[in-house]
Coordinates of C-alpha atoms and ligand atoms in Angstrom, one line a residue:
X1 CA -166.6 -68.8 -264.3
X2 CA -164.0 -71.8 -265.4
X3 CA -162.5 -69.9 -268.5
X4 CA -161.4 -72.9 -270.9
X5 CA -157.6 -73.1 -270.6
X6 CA -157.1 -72.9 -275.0
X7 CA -158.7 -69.8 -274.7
X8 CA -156.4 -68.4 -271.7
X9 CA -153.3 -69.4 -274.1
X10 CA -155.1 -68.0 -277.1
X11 CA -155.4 -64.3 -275.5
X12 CA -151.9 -64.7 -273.6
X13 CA -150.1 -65.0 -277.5
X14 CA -152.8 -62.6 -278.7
X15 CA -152.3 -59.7 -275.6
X16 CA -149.0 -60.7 -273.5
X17 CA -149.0 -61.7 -269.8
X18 CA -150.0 -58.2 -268.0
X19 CA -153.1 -58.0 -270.1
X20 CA -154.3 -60.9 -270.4
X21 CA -154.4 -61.3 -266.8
X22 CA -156.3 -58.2 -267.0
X23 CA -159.2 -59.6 -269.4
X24 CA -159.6 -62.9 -267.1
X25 CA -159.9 -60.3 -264.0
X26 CA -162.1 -58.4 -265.8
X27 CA -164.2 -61.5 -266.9
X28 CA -164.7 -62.4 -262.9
X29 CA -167.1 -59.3 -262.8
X30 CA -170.3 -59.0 -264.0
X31 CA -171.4 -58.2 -267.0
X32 CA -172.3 -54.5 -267.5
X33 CA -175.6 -53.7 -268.2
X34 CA -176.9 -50.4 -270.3
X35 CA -179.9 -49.3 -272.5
X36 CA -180.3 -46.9 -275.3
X37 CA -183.1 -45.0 -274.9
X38 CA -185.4 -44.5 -278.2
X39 CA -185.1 -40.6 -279.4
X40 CA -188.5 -39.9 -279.6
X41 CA -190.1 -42.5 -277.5
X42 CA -188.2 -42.2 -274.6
X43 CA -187.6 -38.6 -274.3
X44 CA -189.4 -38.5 -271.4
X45 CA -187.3 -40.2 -269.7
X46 CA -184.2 -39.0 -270.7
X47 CA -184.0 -36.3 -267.7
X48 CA -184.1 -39.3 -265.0
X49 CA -181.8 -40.6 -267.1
X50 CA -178.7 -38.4 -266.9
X51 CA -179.3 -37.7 -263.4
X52 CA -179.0 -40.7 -262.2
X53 CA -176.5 -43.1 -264.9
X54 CA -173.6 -42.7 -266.6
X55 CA -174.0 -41.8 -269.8
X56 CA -172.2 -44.3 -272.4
X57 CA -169.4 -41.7 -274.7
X58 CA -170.1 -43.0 -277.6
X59 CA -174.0 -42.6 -278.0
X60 CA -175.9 -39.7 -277.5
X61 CA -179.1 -41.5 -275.5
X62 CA -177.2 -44.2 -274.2
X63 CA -176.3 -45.4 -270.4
X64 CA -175.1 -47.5 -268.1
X65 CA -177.3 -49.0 -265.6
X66 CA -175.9 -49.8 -261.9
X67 CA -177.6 -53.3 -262.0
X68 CA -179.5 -55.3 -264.1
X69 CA -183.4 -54.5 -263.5
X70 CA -186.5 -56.8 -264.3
X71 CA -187.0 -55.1 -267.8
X72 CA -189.9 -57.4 -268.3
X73 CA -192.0 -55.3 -265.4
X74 CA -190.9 -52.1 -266.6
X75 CA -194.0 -50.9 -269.1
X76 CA -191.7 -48.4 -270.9
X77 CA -189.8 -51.5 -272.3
X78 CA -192.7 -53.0 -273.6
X79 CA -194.0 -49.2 -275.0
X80 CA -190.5 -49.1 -277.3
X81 CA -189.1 -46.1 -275.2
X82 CA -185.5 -47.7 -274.8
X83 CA -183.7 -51.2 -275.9
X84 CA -181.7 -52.9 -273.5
X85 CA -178.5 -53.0 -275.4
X86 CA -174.6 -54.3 -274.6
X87 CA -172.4 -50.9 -274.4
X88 CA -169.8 -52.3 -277.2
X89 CA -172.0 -53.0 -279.7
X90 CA -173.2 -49.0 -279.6
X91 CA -170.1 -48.7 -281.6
X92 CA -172.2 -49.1 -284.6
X93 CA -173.4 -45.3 -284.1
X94 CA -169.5 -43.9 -285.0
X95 CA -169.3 -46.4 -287.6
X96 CA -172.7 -45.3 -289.3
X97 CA -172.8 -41.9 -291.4
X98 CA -176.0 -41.1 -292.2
X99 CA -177.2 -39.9 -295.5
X100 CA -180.8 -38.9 -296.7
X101 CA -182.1 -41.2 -298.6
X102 CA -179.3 -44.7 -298.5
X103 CA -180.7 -47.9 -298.5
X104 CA -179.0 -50.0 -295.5
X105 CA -179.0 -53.7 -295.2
X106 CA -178.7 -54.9 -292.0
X107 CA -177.8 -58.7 -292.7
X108 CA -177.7 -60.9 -289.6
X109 CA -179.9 -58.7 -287.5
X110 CA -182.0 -60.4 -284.6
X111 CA -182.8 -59.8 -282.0
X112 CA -182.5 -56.3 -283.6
X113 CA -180.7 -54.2 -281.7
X114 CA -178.1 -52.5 -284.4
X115 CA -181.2 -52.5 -286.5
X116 CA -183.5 -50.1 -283.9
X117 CA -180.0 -48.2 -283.2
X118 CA -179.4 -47.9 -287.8
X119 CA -183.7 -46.7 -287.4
X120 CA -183.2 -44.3 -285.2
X121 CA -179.8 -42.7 -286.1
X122 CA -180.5 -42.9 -290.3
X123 CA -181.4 -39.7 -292.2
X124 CA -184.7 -38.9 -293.8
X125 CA -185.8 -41.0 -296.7
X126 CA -183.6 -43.9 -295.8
X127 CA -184.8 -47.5 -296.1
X128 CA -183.1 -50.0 -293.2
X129 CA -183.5 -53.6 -294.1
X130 CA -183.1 -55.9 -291.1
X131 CA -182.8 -59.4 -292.2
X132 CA -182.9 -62.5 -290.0
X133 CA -182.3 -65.9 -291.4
X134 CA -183.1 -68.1 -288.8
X135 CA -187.0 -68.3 -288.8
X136 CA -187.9 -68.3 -285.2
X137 CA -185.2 -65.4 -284.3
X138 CA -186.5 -63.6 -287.3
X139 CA -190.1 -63.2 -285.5
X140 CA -188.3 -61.4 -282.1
X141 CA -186.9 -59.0 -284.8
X142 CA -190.0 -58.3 -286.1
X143 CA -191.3 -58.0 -282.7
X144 CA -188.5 -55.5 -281.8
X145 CA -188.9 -53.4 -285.0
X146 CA -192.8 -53.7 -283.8
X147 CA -192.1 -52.2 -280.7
X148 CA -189.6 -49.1 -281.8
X149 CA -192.0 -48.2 -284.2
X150 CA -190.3 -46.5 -287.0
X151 CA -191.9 -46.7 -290.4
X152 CA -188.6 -47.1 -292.9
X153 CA -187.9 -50.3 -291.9
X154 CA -188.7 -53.6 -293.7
X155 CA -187.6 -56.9 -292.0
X156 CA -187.1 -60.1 -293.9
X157 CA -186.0 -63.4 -293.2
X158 CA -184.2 -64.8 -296.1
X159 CA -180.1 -66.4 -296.4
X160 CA -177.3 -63.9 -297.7
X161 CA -177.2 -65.6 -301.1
X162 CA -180.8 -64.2 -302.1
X163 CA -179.5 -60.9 -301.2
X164 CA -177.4 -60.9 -304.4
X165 CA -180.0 -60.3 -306.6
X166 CA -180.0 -56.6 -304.9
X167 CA -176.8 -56.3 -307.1
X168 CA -175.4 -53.1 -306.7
X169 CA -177.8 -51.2 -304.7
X170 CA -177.1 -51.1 -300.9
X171 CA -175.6 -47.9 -299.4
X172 CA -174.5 -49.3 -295.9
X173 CA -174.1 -53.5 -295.6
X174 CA -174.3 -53.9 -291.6
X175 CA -173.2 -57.6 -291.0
X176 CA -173.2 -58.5 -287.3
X177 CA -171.6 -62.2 -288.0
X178 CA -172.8 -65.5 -286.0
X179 CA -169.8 -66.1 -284.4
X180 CA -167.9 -68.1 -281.7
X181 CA -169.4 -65.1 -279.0
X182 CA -165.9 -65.3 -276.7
X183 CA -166.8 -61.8 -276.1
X184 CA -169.8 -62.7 -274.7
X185 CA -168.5 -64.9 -271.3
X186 CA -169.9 -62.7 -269.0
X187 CA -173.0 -62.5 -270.1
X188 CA -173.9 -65.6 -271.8
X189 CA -173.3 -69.0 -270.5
X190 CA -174.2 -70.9 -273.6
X191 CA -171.2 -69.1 -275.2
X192 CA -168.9 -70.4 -272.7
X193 CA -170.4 -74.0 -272.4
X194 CA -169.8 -73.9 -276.5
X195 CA -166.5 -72.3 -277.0
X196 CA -163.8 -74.3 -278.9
X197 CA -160.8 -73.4 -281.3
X198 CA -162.6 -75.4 -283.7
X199 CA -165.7 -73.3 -283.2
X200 CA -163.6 -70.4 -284.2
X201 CA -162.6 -72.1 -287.4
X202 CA -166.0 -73.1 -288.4
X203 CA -166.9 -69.7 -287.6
X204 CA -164.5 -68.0 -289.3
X205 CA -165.5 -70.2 -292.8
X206 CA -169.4 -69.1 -292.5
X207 CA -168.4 -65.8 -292.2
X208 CA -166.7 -65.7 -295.3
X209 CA -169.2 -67.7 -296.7
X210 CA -172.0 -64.9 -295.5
X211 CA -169.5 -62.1 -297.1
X212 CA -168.9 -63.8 -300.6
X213 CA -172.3 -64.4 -301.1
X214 CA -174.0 -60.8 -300.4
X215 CA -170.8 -58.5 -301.1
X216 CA -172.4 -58.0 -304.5
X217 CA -175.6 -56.4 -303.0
X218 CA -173.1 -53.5 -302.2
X219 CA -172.9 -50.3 -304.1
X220 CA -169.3 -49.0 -305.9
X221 CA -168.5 -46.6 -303.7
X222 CA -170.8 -48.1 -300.3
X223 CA -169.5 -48.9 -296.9
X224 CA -169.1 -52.3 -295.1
X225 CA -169.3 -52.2 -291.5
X226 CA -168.5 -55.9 -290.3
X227 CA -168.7 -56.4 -286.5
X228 CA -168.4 -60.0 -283.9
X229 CA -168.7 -60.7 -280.1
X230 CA -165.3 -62.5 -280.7
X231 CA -161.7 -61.5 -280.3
X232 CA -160.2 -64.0 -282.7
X233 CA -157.9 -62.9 -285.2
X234 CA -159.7 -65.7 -287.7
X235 CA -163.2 -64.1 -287.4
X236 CA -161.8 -60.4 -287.1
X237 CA -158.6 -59.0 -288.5
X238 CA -158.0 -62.4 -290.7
X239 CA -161.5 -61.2 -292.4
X240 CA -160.5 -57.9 -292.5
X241 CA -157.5 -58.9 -294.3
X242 CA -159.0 -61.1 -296.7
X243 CA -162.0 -58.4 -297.4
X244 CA -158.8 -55.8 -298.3
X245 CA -157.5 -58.8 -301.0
X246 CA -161.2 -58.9 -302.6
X247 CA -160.8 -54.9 -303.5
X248 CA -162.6 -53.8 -300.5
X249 CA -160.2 -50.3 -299.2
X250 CA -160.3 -49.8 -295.2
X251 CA -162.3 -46.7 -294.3
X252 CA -160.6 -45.8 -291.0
X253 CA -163.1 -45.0 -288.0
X254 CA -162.2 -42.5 -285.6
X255 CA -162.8 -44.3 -282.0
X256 CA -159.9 -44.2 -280.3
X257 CA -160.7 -40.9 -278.2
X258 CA -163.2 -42.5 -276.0
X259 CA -160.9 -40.9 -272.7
X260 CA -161.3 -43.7 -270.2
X261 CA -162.2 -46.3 -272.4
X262 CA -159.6 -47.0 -274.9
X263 CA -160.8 -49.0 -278.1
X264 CA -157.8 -51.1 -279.5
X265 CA -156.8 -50.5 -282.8
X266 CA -156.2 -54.2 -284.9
X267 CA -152.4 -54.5 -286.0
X268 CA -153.9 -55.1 -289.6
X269 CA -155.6 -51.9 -290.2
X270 CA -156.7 -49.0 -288.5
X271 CA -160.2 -49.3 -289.8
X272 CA -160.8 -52.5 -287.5
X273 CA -161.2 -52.2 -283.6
X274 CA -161.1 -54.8 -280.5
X275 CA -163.0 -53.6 -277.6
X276 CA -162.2 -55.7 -274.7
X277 CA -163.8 -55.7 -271.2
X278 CA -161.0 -54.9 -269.2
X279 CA -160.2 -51.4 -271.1
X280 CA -163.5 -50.5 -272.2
X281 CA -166.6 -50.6 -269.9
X282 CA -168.7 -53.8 -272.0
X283 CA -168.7 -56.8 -273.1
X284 CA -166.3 -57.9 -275.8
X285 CA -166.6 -56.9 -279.3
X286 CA -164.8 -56.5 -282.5
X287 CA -165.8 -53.9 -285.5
X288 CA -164.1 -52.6 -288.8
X289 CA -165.4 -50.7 -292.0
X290 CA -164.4 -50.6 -295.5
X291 CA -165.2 -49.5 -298.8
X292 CA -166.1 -51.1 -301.7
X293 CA -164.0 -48.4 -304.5
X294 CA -165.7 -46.4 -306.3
X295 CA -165.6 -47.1 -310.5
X296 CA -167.3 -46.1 -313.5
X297 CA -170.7 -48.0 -313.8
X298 CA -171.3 -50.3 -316.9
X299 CA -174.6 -50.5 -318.4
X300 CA -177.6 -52.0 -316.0
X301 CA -175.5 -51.5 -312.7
X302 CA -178.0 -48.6 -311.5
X303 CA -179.0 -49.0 -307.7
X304 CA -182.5 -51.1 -308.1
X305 CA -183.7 -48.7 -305.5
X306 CA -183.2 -45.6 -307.5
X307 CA -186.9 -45.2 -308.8
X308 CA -187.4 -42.0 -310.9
X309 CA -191.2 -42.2 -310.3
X310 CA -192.1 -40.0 -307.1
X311 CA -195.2 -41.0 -304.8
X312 CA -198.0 -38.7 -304.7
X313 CA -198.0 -36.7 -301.0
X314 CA -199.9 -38.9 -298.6
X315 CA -202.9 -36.2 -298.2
X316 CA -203.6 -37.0 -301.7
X317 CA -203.2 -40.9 -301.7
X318 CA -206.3 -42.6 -300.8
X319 CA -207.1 -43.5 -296.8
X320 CA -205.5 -40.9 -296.0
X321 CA -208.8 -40.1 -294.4
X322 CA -208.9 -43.0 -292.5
X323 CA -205.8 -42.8 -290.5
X324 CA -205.0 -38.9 -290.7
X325 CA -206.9 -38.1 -287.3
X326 CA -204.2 -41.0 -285.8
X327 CA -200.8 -40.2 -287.2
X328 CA -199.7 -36.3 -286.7
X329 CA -199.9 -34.1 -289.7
X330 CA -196.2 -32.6 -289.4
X331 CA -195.0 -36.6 -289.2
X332 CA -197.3 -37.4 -292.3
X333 CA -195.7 -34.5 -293.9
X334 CA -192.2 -35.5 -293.4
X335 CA -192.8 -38.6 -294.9
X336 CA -191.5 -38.6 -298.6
X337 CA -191.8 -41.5 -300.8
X338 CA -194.0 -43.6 -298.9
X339 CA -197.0 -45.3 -299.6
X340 CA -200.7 -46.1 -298.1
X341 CA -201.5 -49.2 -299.5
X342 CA -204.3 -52.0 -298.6
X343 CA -204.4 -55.4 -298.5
X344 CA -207.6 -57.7 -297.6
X345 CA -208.8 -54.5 -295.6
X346 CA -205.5 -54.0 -294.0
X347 CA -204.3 -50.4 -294.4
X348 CA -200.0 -50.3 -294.4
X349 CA -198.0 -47.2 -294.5
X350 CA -194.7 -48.9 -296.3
X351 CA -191.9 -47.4 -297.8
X352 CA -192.3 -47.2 -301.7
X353 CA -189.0 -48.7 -302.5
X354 CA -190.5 -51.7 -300.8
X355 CA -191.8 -52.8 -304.2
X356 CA -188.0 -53.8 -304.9
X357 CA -187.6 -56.2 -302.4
X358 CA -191.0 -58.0 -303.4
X359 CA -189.5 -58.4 -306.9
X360 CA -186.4 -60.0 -305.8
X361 CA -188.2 -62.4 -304.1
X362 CA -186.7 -62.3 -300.6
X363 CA -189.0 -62.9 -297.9
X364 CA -190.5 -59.6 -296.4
X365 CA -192.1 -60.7 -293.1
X366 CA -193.3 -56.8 -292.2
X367 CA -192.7 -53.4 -294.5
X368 CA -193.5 -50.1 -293.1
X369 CA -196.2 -49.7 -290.0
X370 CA -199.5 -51.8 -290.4
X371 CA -202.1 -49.2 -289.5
X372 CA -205.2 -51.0 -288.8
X373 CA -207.8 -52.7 -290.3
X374 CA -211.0 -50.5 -291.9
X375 CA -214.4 -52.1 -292.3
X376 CA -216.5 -50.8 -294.9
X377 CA -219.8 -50.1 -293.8
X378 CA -223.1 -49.6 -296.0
X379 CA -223.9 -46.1 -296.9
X380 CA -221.2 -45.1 -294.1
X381 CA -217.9 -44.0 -293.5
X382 CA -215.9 -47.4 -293.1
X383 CA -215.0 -47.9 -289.3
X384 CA -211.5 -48.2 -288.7
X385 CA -209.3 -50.8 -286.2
X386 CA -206.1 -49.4 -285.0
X387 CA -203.4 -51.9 -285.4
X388 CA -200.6 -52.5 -281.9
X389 CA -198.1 -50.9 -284.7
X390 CA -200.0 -47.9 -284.9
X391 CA -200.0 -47.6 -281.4
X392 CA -196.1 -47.7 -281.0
X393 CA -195.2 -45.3 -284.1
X394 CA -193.8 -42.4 -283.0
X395 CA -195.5 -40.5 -285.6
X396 CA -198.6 -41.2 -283.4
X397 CA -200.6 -38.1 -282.7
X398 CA -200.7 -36.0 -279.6
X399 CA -204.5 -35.5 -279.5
X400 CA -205.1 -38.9 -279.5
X401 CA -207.6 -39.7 -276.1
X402 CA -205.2 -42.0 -273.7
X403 CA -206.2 -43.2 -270.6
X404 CA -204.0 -43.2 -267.9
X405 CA -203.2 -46.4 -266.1
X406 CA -201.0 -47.2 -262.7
X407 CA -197.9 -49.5 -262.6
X408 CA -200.5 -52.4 -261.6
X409 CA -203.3 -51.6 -264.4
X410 CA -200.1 -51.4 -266.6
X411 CA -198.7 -54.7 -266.4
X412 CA -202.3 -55.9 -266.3
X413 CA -202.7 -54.7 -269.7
X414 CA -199.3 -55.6 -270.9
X415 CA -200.7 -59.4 -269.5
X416 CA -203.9 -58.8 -271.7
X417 CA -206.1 -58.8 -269.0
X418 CA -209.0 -56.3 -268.9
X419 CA -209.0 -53.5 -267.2
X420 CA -211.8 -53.2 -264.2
X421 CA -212.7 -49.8 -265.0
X422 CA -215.8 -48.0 -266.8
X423 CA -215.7 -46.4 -270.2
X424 CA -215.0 -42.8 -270.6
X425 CA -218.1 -40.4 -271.4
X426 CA -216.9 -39.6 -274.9
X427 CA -216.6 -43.4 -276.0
X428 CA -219.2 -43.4 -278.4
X429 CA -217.4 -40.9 -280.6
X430 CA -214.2 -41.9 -280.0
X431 CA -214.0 -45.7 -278.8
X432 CA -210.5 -46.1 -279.0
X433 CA -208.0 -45.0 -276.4
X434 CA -204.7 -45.2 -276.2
X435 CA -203.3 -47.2 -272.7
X436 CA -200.7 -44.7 -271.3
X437 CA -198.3 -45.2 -268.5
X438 CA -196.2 -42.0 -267.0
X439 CA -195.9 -40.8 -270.7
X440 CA -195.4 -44.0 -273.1
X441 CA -197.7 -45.7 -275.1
X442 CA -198.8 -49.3 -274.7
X443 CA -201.5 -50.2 -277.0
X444 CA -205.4 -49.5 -277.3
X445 CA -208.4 -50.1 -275.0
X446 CA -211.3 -49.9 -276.6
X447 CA -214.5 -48.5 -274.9
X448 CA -217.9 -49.9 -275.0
X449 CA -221.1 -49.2 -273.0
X450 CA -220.2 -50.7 -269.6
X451 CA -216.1 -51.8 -269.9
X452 CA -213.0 -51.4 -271.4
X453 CA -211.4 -54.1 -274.0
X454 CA -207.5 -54.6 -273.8
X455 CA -206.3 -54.8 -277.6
X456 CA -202.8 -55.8 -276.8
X457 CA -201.0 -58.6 -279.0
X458 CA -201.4 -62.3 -277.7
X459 CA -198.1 -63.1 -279.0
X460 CA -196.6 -60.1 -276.8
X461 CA -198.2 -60.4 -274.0
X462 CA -196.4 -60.7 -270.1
X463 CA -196.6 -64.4 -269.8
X464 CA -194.4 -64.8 -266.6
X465 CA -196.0 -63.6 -263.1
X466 CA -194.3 -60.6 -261.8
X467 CA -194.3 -60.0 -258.1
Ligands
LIG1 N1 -177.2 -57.9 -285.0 C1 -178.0 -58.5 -283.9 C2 -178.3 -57.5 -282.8 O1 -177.5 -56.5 -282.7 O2 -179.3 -57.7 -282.1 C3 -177.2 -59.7 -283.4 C4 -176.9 -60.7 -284.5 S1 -176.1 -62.2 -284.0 C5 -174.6 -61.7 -283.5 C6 -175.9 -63.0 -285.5 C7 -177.2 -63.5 -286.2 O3 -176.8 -64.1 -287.4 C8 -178.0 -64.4 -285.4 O4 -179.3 -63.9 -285.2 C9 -178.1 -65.7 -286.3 O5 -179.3 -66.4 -286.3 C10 -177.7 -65.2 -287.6 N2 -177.1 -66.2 -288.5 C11 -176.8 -67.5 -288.2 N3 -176.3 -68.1 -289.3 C12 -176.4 -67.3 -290.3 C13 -176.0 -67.3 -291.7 N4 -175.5 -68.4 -292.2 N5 -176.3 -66.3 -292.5 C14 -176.8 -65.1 -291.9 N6 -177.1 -65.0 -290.6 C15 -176.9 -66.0 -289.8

């Protein structure tokens, strides 16, 4: 790696000789790689795990990986038991206190990693919403959000400025800036090939930019927690500063006890952190948290999400029927304030405040789980399609017929390629089976008289021959 020579004289001002030296050492290594694996989804796996890696401090299902496997052959990927995540940017789980019931907004959110890490960790009856601007990123967040499979999760794809109109009503504003990704060397060569101090500057303007134009979307009294791949003082501390001179107050983390792995504290405040590759095992990364104060509210500054009408259970919302024998009862049951709604015969289990966001106007792409698809049927019971979604919630239930399929028949199916096997004997009552490999879920087969049909998403499909 040729590391640009304004760089090496930016981090010598910005660390001293001894360690700078250190970082550019560090940056001849490779880059680390680590997962996170998904706390319901991957629980089987978790065992192997921790025998075998080093579990990362600072996450409770999260490790480091000795080398950098072919995560594409690997069917537990593609079943949402883990996400293949940078160790640093874990950090979001000490930043994050989770409260039932907040509405968090993750802002610049694909490929989605924060936003399966803010799914998984957020307490019961909270809403995430994982925004992607960018159109064609904002479909490999949906896909990801797809694949982990948890139901309080709405991704959109609209610019921070629409956000505004959520005046007042988000708990926890996750933004993961665009940035000039110097952290990132290791890993990504594009980050390298497009580094400049000019980059840093025009990153450092959109980022205030993003903030000015969804910092209203915040609640009195909510948390900010602001993160980049960068350790420029323009993109990091200079924003912190700047946030602190628009009212926000720092709300200090807690993360320098990480025993080997020292995170720096920023000289501005001791809410913002720089993680650097030479101290702490990962790539480069830079995160802070504030406050926005708390004060009295003047008329019509009431959350938007705070709806005073509760949903009926969802035994006693219509298709329940349909879809109870498919999702567990206890899960169902947990479920508060959600809805089963349909739309041209497409049956969605969404999150009720969901309804804001389509007044507003921003651009939901994918609200809740879709569920399947029912067909009514004359002077029958309608016949009901289960949708991929369905297939990867974790609510899913246990009693659910799978059929169990080898590493080849797995990437087979994951290629959409059907299977060369006969049906089981129960197919005609229950034609749909789950395809299961060593304890995660890939999709449905469904049986007919003589074969098996792969149902597995076109779009998702392995496209690339694996050897
Ligand atoms: N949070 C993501 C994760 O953990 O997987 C990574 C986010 S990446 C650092 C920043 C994202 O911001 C990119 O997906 C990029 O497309 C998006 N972005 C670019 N310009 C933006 C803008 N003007 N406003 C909001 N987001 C933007």
């Amino acid at each position: 790696m040729i590391i640009p020579q304004a760089f090496k004289e930016r981090m010598l001002r910005q660390l001293g000789l001894s360690e700078s030296e250190k970082l550019f050492e560090s940056l001849k290594a490779p880059p680390q790689s680590s997962l996170r694996l998904h706390p319901y989804k991957g629980k089987h796996l978790l065992a192997e795990m921790l025998a075998r890696y080093e579990a990362i401090a600072w996450h409770p299902e999260a490790f480091y990986l000795d080398e950098r496997p072919s995560f594409v052959a690997d069917p537990h990927f593609h079943a949402g038991a883990y996400y293949v995540q940078e160790a640093s940017s874990m950090l979001l789980y000490q930043a994050f206190e989770p409260r039932a019931g907040q509405v968090i907004l993750d802002l610049c959110a694909a490929p989605g990693g924060k936003s399966t890490l803010l799914a998984s960790a957020m307490a019961e009856g909270s809403l995430l919403i994982a925004n992607e601007v960018v159109a064609k990123r904002a479909s490999v967040l949906q896909e990801t959000v797809g694949r982990w499979g948890e139901v309080g999760v709405v991704v959109c794809s609209s610019p921070p400025s629409h956000f505004a109109r959520l005046k007042n009503s988000i708990d926890v504003l996750v933004i993961d800036a665009p940035c000039s990704g110097e952290g990132m060397f290791r890993k990504d060569d594009e980050a390298l090939a497009q580094w400049s101090p000019d980059l840093i500057q025009s990153c450092a303007l959109r980022q205030r930019q993003i903030l000015v134009e969804v910092l209203p979307a915040l609640k009195a009294g909510g948390t900010l927690i602001y993160s980049t791949c960068s350790y420029a003082p323009e993109e990091d501390e200079e924003i912190v500063t700047w946030l602190c001179e628009q009212g926000l107050e720092p709300h200090p983390l807690n993360l320098s006890t990480f025993g080997a792995y020292p995170v720096t504290i920023a000289k501005v405040s001791e809410a913002a952190h720089y993680c650097y590759p030479h101290r702490l095992k990962g790539e480069g990364f830079f995160i802070a948290r504030l406050r926005k104060p708390r004060q009295p509210l003047a008329k019509g500054d009431q959350s938007l999400f705070d709806s005073k009408k509760a949903s009926k259970p969802l035994a006693e919302q219509p298709y329940h029927d349909l879809v109870k024998d498919y999702l567990a009862q206890d899960y169902l049951e947990s479920l508060r304030d959600f809805e089963l709604v349909s739309h041209q015969q497409n049956l969605y289990l969404r999150p009720k405040v969901s309804d804001v966001l389509a007044k507003t106007h921003i651009r939901i792409l994918q609200s809740g789980l879709e569920l399947g698809k029912y067909l009514p049927k004359q002077h029958k019971a309608p016949e009901f399609r289960p949708s991929h979604q369905l297939a990867m919630s974790r609510g899913l239930n246990k009693d659910v017929e799978a059929y169990e399929l080898s590493y080849e028949e797995a990437i087979a199916y994951l290629s959409k390629e059907e299977l060369d096997h006969p049906p089981p004997q129960s197919f005609k009552t229950h034609p749909w089976l789950l395809a299961r490999y060593q304890g995660s879920n890939l999709g449905w087969l469904k049986a007919s008289q003589t074969r098996m049909n792969t149902y597995y998403p076109s779009n998702w499909r392995i496209r690339q021959k694996l050897s």
